[in-house]
Amino acid sequence: MNLGSRGKKDYTLFDAFRSAFSGIIFSFKTERNMRIHLLAAIIVIVSGFFFSITNVEWMVLILVIAITIALELVNTAIENAVDLITAQEHPVAKAAKDIAAGAVLIFCIASVGIGLIIFIPYIIERFFM
C-alpha cells in the first residue's frame, strides 16, 4: 500500500500488523481500564474452563471479550487524538471523550448481562443443587 501524500515508503502487511500490535501493547501499558478488561477476560476464561461451558457459549464469550477490548482501543485512540488536537478544556473535546467512554460502558454493561446469563445456571447447578 502506498501512502502517497504522507511521504512514507510502501507500508507492508507485516508493518501493519506490527503497528496494530504496538497499539494494543501501548494501550495495555498506559490505560488502567484496558488492564481491568484484561483481568475480567482472564476471570471469564478461567470460569469458562471451570464450568465446562458449551462451544456456543465460548463463541459468545470470545466475541464479547474481543468487542470490549476493541471498543476500549477505539476509546483510547479517540482520547489520544483529542488530546493531540487540543490541550485546553473544550466542551466538544470533552463530549467526544465522554461519548467514546459511554460506548465502552454500555457494551460492558451488556457484557456483564451476557456473562450472568451464561454463568448463573452453572453456578446454581454446581453450588446449590
PDB file of N, CA and C in Angstrom, residues 1 15 36 95 117:
ATOM      1  N   MET A   1       0.850  -1.178   0.000  1.00  0.00           N
ATOM      2  CA  MET A   1       0.000   0.000   0.000  1.00  0.00           C
ATOM      3  C   MET A   1       0.889   1.232   0.000  1.00  0.00           C
ATOM      4  N   ASP A  15       4.292  -4.587   8.430  1.00  0.00           N
ATOM      5  CA  ASP A  15       4.308  -3.288   9.109  1.00  0.00           C
ATOM      6  C   ASP A  15       2.951  -2.977   9.729  1.00  0.00           C
ATOM      7  N   ILE A  36      -8.065  -3.554  33.378  1.00  0.00           N
ATOM      8  CA  ILE A  36      -9.253  -4.085  34.058  1.00  0.00           C
ATOM      9  C   ILE A  36     -10.004  -5.030  33.122  1.00  0.00           C
ATOM     10  N   ALA A  95     -16.970  16.218  25.147  1.00  0.00           N
ATOM     11  CA  ALA A  95     -18.093  15.416  24.667  1.00  0.00           C
ATOM     12  C   ALA A  95     -17.599  14.216  23.860  1.00  0.00           C
ATOM     13  N   ILE A 117     -26.091 -14.420  32.258  1.00  0.00           N
ATOM     14  CA  ILE A 117     -26.970 -15.391  31.594  1.00  0.00           C
ATOM     15  C   ILE A 117     -26.242 -16.712  31.362  1.00  0.00           C
TER      16      ILE A 117
END
